[in-house]
PDB file of C-alpha atoms and ligand atoms in Angstrom:
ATOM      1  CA  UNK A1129      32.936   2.607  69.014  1.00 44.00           C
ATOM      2  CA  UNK A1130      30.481   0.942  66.134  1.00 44.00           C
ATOM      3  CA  UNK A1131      31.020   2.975  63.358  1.00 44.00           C
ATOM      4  CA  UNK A1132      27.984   5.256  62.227  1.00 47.00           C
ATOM      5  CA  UNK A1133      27.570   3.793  58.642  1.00 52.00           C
ATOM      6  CA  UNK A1134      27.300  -0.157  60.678  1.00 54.00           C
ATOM      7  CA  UNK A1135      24.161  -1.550  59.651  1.00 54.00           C
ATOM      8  CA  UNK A1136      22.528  -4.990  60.105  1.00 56.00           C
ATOM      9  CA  UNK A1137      21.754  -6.360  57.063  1.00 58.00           C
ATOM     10  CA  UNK A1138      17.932  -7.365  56.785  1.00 59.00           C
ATOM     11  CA  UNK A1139      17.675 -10.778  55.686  1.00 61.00           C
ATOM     12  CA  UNK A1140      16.029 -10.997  51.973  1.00 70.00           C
ATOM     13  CA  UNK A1141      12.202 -11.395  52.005  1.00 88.00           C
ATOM     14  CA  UNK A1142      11.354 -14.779  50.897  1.00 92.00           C
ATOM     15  CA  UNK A1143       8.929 -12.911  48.036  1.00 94.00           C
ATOM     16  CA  UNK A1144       8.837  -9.266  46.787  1.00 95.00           C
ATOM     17  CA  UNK A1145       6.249  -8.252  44.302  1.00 96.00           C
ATOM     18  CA  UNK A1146       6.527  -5.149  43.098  1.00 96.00           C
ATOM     19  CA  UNK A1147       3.908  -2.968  40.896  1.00 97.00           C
ATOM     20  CA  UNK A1148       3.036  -5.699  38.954  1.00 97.00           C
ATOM     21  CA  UNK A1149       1.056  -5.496  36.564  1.00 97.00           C
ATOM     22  CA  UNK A1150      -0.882  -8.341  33.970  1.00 96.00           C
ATOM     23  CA  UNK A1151      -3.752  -8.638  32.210  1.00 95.00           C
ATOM     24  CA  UNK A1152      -4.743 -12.439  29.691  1.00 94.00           C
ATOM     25  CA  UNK A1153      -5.184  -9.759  26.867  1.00 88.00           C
ATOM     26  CA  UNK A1154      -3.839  -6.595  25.898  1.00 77.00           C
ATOM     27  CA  UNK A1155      -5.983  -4.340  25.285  1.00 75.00           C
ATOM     28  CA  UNK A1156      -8.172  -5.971  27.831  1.00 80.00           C
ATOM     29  CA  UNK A1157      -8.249  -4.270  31.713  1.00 86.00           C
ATOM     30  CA  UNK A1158      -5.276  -6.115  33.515  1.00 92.00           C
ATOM     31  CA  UNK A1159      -6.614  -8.658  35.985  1.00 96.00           C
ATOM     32  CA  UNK A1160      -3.262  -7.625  38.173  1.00 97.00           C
ATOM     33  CA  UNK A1161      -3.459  -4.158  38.620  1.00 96.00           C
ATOM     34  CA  UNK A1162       0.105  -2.287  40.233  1.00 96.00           C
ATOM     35  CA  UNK A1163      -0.054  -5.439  42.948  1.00 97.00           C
ATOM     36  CA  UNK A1164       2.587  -4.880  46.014  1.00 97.00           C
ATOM     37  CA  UNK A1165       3.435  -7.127  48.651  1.00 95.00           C
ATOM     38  CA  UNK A1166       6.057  -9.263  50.289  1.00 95.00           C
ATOM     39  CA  UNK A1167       6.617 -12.462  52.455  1.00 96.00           C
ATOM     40  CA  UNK A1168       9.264 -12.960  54.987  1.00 94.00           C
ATOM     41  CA  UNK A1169      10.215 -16.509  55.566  1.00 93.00           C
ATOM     42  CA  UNK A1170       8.353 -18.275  58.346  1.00 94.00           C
ATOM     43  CA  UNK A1171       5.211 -16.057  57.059  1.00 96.00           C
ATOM     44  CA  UNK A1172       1.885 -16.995  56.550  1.00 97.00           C
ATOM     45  CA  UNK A1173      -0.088 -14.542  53.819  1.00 98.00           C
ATOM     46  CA  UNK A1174      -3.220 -15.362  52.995  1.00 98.00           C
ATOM     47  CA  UNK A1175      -5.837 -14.147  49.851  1.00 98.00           C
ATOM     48  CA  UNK A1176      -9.483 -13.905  49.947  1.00 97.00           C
ATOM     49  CA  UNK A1177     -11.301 -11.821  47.588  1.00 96.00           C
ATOM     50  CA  UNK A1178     -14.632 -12.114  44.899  1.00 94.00           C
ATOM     51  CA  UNK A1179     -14.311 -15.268  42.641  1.00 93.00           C
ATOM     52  CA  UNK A1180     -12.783 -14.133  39.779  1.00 93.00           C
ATOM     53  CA  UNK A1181     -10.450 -11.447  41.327  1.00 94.00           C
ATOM     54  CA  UNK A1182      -7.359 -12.591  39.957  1.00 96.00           C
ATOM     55  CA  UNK A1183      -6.425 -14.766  43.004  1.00 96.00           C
ATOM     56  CA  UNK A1184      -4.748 -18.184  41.060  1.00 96.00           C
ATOM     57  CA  UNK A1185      -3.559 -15.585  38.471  1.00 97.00           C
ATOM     58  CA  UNK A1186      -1.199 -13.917  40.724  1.00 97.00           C
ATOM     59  CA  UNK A1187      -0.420 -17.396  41.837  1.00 97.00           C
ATOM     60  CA  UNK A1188       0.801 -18.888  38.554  1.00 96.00           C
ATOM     61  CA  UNK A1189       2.605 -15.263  37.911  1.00 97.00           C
ATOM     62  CA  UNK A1190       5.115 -15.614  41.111  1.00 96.00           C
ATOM     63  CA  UNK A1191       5.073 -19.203  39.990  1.00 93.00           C
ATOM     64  CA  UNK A1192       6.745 -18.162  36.800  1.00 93.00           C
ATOM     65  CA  UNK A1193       4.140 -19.723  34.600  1.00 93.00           C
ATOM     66  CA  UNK A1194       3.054 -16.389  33.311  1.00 94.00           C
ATOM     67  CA  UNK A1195       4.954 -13.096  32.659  1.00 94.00           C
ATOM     68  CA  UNK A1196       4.152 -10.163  33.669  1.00 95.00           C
ATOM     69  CA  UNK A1197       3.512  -7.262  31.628  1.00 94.00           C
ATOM     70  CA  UNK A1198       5.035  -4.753  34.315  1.00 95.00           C
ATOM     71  CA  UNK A1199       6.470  -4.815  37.502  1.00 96.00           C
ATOM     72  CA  UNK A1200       8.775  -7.248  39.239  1.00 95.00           C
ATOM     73  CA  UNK A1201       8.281 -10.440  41.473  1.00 95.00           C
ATOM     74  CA  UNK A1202      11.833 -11.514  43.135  1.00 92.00           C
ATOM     75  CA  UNK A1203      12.305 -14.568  44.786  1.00 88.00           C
ATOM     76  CA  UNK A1204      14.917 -14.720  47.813  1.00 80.00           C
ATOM     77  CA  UNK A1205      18.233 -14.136  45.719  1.00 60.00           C
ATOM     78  CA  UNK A1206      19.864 -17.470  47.391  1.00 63.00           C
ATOM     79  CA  UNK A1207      16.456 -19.894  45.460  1.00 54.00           C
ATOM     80  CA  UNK A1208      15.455 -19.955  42.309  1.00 54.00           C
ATOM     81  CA  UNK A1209      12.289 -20.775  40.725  1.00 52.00           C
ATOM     82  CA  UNK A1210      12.817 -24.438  41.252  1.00 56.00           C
ATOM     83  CA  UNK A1211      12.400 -23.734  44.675  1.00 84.00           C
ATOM     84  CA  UNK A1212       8.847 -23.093  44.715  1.00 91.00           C
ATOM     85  CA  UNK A1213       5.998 -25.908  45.679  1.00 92.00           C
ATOM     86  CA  UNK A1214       2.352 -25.176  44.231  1.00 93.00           C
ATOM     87  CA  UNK A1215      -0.246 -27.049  46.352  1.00 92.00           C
ATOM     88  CA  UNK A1216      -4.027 -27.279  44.459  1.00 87.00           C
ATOM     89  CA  UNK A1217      -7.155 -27.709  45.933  1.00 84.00           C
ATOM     90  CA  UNK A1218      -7.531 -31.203  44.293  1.00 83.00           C
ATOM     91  CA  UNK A1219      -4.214 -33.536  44.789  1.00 83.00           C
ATOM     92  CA  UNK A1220      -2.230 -33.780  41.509  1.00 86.00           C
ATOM     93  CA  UNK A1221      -1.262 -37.467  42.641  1.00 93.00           C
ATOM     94  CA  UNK A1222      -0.715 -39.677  39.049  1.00 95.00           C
ATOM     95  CA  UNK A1223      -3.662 -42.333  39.562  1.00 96.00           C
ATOM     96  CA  UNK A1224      -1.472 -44.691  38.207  1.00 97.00           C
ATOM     97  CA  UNK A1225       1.861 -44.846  40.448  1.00 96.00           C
ATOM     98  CA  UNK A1226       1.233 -45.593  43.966  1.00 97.00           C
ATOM     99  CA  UNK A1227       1.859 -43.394  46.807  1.00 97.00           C
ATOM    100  CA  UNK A1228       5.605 -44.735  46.775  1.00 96.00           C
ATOM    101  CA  UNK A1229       6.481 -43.959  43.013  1.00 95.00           C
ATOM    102  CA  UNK A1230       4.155 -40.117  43.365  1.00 95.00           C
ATOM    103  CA  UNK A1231       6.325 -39.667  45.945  1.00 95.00           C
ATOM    104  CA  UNK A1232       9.642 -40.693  44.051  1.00 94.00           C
ATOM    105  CA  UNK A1233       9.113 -37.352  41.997  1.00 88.00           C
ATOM    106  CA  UNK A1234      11.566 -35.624  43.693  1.00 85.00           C
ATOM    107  CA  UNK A1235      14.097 -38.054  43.600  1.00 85.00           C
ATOM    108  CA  UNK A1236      13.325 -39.074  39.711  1.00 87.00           C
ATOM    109  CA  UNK A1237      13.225 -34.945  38.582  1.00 85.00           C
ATOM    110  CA  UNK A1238      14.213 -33.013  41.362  1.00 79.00           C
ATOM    111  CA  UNK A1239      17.712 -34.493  41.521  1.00 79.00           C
ATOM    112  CA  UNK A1240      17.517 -35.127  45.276  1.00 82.00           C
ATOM    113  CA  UNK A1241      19.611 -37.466  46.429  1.00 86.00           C
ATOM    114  CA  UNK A1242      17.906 -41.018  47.648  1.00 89.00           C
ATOM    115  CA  UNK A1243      19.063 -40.815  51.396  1.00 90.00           C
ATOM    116  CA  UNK A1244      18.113 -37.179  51.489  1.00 89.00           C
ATOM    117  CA  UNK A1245      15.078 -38.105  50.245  1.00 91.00           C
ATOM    118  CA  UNK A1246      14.214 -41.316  52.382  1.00 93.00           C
ATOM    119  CA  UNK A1247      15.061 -40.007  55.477  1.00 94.00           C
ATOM    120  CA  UNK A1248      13.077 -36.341  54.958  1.00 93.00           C
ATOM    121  CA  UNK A1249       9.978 -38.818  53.146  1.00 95.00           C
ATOM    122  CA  UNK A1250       9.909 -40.401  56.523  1.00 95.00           C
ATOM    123  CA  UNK A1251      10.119 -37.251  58.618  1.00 94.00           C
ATOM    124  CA  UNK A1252       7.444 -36.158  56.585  1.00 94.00           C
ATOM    125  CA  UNK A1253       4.856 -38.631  57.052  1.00 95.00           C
ATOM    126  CA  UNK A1254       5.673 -38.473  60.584  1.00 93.00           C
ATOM    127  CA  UNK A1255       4.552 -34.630  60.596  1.00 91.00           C
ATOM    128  CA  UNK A1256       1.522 -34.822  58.508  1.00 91.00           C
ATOM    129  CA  UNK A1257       0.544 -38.482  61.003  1.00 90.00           C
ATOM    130  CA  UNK A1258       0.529 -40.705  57.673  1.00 93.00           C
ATOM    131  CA  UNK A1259       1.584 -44.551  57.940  1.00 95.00           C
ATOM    132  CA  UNK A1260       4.474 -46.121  56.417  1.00 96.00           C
ATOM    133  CA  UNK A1261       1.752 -48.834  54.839  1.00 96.00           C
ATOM    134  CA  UNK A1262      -0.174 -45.967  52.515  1.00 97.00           C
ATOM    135  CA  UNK A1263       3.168 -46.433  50.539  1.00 97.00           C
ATOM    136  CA  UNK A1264       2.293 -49.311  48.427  1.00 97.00           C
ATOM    137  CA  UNK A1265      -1.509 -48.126  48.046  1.00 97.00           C
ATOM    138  CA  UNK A1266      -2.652 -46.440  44.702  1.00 97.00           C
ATOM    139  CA  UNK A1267      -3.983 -42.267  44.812  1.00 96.00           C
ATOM    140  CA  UNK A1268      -7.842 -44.055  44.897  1.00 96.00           C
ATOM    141  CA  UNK A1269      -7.450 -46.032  47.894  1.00 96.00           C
ATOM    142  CA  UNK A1270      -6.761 -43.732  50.379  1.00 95.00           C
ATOM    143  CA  UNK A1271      -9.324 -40.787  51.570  1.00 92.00           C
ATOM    144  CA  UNK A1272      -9.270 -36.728  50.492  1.00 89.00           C
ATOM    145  CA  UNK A1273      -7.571 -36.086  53.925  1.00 89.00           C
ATOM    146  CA  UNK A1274      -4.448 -38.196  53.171  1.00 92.00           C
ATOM    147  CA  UNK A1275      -4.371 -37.849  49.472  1.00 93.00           C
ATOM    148  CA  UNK A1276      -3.769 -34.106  50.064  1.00 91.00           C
ATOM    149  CA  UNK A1277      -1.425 -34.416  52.623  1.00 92.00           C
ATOM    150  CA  UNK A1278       0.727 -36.787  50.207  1.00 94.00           C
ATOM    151  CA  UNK A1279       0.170 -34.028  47.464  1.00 93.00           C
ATOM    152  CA  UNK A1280       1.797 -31.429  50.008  1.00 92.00           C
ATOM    153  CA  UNK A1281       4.369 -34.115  51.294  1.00 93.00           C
ATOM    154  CA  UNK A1282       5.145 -34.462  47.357  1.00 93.00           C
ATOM    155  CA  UNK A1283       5.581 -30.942  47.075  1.00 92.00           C
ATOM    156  CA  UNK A1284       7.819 -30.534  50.338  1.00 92.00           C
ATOM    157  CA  UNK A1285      10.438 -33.431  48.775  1.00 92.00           C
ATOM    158  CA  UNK A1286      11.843 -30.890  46.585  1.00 89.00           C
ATOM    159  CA  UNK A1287      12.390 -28.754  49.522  1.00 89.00           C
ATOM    160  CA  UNK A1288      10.508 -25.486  48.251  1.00 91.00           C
ATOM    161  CA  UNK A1289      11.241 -21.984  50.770  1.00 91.00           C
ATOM    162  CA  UNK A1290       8.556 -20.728  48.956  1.00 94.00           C
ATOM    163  CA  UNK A1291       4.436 -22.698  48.623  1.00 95.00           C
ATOM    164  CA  UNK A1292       1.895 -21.588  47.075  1.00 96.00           C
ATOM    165  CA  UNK A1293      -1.147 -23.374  47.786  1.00 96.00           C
ATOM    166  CA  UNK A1294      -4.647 -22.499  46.011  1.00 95.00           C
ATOM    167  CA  UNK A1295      -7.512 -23.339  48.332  1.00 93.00           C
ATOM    168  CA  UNK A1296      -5.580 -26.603  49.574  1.00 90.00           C
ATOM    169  CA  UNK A1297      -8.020 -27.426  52.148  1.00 90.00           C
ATOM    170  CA  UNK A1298     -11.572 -26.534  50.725  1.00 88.00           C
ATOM    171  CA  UNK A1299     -12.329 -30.187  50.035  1.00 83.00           C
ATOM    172  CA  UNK A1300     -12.133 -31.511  53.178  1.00 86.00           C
ATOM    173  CA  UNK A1301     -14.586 -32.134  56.056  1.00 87.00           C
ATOM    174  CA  UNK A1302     -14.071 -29.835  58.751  1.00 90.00           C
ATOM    175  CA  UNK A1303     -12.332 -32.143  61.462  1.00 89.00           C
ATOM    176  CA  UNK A1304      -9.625 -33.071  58.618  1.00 88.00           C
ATOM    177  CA  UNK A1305      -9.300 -29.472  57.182  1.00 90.00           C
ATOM    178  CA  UNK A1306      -8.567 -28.313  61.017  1.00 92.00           C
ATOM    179  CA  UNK A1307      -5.943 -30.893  61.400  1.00 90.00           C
ATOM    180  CA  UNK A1308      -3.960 -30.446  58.757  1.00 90.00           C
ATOM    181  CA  UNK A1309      -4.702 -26.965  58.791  1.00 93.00           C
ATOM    182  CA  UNK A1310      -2.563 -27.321  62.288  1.00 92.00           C
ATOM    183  CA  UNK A1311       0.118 -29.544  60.970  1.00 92.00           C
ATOM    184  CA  UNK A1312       0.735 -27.101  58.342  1.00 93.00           C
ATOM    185  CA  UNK A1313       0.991 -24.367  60.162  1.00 95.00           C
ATOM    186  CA  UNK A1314       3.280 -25.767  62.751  1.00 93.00           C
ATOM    187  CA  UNK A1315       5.633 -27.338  59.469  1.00 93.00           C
ATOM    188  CA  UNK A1316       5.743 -23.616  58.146  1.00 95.00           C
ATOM    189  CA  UNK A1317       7.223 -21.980  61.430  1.00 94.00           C
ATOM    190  CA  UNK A1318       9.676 -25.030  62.494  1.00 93.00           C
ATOM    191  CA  UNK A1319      10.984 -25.184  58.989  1.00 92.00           C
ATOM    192  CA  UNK A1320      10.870 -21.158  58.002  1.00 92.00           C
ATOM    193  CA  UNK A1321       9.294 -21.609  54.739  1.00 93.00           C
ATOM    194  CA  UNK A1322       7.261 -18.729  53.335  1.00 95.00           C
ATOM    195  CA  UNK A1323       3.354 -19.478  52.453  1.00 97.00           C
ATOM    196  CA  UNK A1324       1.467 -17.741  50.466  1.00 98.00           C
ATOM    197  CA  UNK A1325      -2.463 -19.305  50.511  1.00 97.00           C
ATOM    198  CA  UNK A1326      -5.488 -18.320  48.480  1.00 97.00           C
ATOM    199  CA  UNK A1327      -8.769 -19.467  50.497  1.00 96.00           C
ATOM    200  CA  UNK A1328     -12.368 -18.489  50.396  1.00 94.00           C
ATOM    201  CA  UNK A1329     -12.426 -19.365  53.890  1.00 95.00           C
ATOM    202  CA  UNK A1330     -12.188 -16.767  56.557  1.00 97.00           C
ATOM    203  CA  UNK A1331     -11.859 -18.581  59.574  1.00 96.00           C
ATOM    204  CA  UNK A1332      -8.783 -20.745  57.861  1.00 96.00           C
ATOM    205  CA  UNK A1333      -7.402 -17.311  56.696  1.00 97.00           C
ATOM    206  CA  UNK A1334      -7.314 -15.333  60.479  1.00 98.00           C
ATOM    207  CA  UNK A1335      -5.837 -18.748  62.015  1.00 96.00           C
ATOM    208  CA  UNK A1336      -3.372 -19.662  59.685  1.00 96.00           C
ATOM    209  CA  UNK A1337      -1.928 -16.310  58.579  1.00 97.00           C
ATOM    210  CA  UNK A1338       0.687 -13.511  59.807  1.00 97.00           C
ATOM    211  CA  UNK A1339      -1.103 -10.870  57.172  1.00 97.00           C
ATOM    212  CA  UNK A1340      -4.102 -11.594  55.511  1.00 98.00           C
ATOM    213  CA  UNK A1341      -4.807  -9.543  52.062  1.00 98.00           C
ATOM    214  CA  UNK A1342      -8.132  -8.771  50.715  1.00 97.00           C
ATOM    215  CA  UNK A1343      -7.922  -8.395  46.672  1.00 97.00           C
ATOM    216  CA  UNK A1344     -10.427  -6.045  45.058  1.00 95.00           C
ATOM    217  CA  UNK A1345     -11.847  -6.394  41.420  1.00 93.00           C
ATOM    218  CA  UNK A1346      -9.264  -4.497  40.080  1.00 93.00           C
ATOM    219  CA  UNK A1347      -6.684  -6.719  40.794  1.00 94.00           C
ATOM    220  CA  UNK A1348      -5.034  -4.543  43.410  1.00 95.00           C
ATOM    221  CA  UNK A1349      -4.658  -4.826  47.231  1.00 97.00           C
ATOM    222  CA  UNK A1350      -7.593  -3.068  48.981  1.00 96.00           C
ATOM    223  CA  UNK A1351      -6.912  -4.489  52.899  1.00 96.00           C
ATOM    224  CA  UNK A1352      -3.772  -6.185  54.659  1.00 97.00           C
ATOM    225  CA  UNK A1353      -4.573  -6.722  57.872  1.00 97.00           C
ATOM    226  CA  UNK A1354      -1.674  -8.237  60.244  1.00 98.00           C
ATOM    227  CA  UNK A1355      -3.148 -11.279  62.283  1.00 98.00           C
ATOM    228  CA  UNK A1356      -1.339 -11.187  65.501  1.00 97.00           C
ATOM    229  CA  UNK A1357      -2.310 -13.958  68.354  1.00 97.00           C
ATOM    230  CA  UNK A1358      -0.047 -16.084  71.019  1.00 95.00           C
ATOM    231  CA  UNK A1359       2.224 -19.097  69.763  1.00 91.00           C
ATOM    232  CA  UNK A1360       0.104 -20.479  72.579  1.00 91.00           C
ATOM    233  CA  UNK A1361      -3.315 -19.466  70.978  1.00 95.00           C
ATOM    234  CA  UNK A1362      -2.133 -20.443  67.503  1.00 94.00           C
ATOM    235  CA  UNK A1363      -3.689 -23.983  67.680  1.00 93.00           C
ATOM    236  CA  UNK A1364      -6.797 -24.336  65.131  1.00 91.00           C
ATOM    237  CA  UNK A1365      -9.296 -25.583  67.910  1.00 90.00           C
ATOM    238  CA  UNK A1366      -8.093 -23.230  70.648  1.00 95.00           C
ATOM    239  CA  UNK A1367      -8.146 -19.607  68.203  1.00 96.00           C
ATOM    240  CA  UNK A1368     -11.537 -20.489  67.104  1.00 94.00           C
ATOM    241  CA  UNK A1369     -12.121 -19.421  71.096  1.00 94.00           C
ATOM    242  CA  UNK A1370     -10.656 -16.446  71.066  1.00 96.00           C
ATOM    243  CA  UNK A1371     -12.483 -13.113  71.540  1.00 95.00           C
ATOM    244  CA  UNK A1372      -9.944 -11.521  69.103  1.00 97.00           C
ATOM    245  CA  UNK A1373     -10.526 -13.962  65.965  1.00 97.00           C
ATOM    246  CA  UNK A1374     -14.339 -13.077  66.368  1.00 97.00           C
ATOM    247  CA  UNK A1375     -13.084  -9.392  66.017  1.00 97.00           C
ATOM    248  CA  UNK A1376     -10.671 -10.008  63.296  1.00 98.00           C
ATOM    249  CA  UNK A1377     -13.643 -12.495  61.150  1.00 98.00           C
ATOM    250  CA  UNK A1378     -16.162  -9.329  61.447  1.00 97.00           C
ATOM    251  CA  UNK A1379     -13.349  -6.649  60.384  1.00 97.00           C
ATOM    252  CA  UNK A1380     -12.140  -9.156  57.321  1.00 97.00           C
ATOM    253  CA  UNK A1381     -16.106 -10.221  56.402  1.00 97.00           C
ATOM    254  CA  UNK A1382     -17.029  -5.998  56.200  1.00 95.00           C
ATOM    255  CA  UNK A1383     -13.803  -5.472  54.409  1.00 95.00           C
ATOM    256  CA  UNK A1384     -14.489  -8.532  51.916  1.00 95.00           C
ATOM    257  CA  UNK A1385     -18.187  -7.275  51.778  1.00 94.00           C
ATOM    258  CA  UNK A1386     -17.367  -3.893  50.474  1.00 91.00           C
ATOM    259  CA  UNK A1387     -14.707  -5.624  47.835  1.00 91.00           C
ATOM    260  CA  UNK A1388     -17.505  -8.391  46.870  1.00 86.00           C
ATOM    261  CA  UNK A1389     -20.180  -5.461  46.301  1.00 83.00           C
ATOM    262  CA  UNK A1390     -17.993  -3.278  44.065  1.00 76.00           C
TER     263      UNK A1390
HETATM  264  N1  LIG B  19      -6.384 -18.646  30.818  1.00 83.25           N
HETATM  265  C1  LIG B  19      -7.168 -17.564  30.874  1.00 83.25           C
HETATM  266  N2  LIG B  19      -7.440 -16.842  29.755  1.00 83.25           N
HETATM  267  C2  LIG B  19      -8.204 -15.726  29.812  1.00 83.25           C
HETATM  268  N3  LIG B  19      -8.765 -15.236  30.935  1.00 83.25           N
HETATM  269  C3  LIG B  19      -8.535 -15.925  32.079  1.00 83.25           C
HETATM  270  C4  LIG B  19      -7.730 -17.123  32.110  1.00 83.25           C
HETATM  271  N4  LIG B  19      -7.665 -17.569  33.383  1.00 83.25           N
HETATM  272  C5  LIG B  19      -8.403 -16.719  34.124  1.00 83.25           C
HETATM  273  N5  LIG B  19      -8.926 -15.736  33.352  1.00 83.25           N
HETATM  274  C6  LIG B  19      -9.755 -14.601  33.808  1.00 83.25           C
HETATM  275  O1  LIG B  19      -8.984 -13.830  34.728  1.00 83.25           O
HETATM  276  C7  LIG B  19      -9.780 -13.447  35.852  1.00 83.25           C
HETATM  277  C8  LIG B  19      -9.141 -13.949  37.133  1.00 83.25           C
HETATM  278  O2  LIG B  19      -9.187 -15.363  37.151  1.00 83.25           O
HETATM  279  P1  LIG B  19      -8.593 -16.212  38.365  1.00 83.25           P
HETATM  280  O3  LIG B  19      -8.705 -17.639  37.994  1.00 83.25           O
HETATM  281  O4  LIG B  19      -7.252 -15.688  38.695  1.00 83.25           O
HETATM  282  O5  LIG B  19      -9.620 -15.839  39.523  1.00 83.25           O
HETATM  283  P2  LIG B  19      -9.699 -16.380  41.045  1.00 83.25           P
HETATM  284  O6  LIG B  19      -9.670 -15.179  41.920  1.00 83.25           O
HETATM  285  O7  LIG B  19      -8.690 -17.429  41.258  1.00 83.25           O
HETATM  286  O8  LIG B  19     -11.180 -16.993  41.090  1.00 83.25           O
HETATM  287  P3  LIG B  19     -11.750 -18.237  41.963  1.00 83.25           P
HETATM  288  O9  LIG B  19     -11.894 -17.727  43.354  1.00 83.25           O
HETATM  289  O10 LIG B  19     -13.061 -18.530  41.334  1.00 83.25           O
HETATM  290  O11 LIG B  19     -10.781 -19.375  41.841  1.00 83.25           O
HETATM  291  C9  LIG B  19     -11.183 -13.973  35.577  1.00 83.25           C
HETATM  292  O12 LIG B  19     -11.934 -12.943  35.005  1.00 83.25           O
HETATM  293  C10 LIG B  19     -10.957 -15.094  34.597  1.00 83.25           C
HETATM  294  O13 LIG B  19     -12.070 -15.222  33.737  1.00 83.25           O
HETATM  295 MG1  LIG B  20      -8.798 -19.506  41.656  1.00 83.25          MG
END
């Protein structure tokens, strides 16, 4: 007989925020404001909310670029900071180093070791449907589509469980934005990474996200609404078809009009 106090233990949420609390001032109202919320690895959590709503703010805080003034943000206990990639809306590629030597980052300050690195580099480009050739090209040669998909291939080299990623796709033409909208989504779930994605997009928010969160102007959580659909439906052409993402666009746009309006 199992004995009554036998438990499973729960694997560790990739993120936990809890109550927290910040504000650029003082004596200022916080821009966070008693924020909750947690990420499982292999999730998806996207944030919409009002310009200004304290979206890239929370961002930098589970980043570690800002403290707090209350509340607590834990990271997985096995990772650390280090392990966390931050993805921009522009690419953060050094004009000056081609693709090659941006890419070498990892290996130059993330310690990773060269094979490791060659051999995932090579995966990667695979994934995201980059040539070997862009290598030896400078940051200005290529297009917006590739130079952000180097930018997230730069990030991936230091093998992050945890991305952030701050409108990564909101300069791209629509074709390009659904494709790598699709190879990202398919990298998160193979590879169990946790994703946590501030858009002003709803359409990109309902097919790429497990929860999506709607932020008010008080810096608090004022909607999380789980996004469920079939593995099968979870491609970006084929969920733009589906009745339920009409449904779930017209129950996120009333929810993000009430926020907007406050
Ligand atoms: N470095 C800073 N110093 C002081 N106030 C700041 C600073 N950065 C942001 N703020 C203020 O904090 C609030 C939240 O800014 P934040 O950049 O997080 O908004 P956001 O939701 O990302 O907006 P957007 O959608 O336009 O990117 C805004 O009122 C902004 O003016
Ligand atoms: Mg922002």
């Amino acid at each position: 007989m199992v004995s009554s106090d036998f438990q499973i233990e729960k694997p560790a949420s990739a993120l936990t925020i809890s109550s927290l609390s910040f504000g650029y001032k003082k004596e200022s109202k916080p821009v966070i404001n008693d924020l909750s919320l947690s990420v499982e690895a292999g999730e998806i959590v996207s944030i919409l909310g009002r310009s200004g709503c304290g979206k890239s703010t929370l961002l930098n805080l589970i980043a570690g670029l800002m403290t707090p003034l209350s509340g607590e943000i834990r990271i997985d206990q096995h990772h650390s900071r280090c392990n966390i990639g931050y993805i921009f809306q522009e690419d953060a590629l050094m004009p000056w180093r081609t693709i090659k030597k941006n890419l070498a980052l990892a290996q130059e300050i993330g310690n990773v070791p060269k094979e490791l690195w060659q051999a995932s580099l090579m995966e990667l480009l695979k994934r995201f449907h980059l040539d070997e050739s862009i290598l030896d090209s400078y940051p200005a040669q290529l297009s917006g589509g590739m130079r952000q998909r180097v930018s997230i291939i730069q990030s991936l080299l230091f093998n992050p469980h945890l991305l952030l990623l701050d409108e990564p796709f909101a300069a791209l033409d629509f074709f390009t934005k659904l494709r790598l909208e699709g190879e990202f989504y398919s990298f998160i779930k193979d590879t169990s990474k946790a994703a946590v994605l501030v858009t002003h997009d709803i359409e990109e928010a309902i097919a790429l996200s497990d929860h999506v969160l709607i932020l008010n102007n008080r810096g608090s959580i004022e909607a999380n609404i789980p996004i469920e659909f079939e593995d099968s439906q979870r491609d970006p052409e084929v969920i733009r078809g589906v009745n339920k993402f009409g449904e779930y666009y017209q129950l996120i746009w009333q929810q993000l009009k009430s926020v907007i309006s406050q």
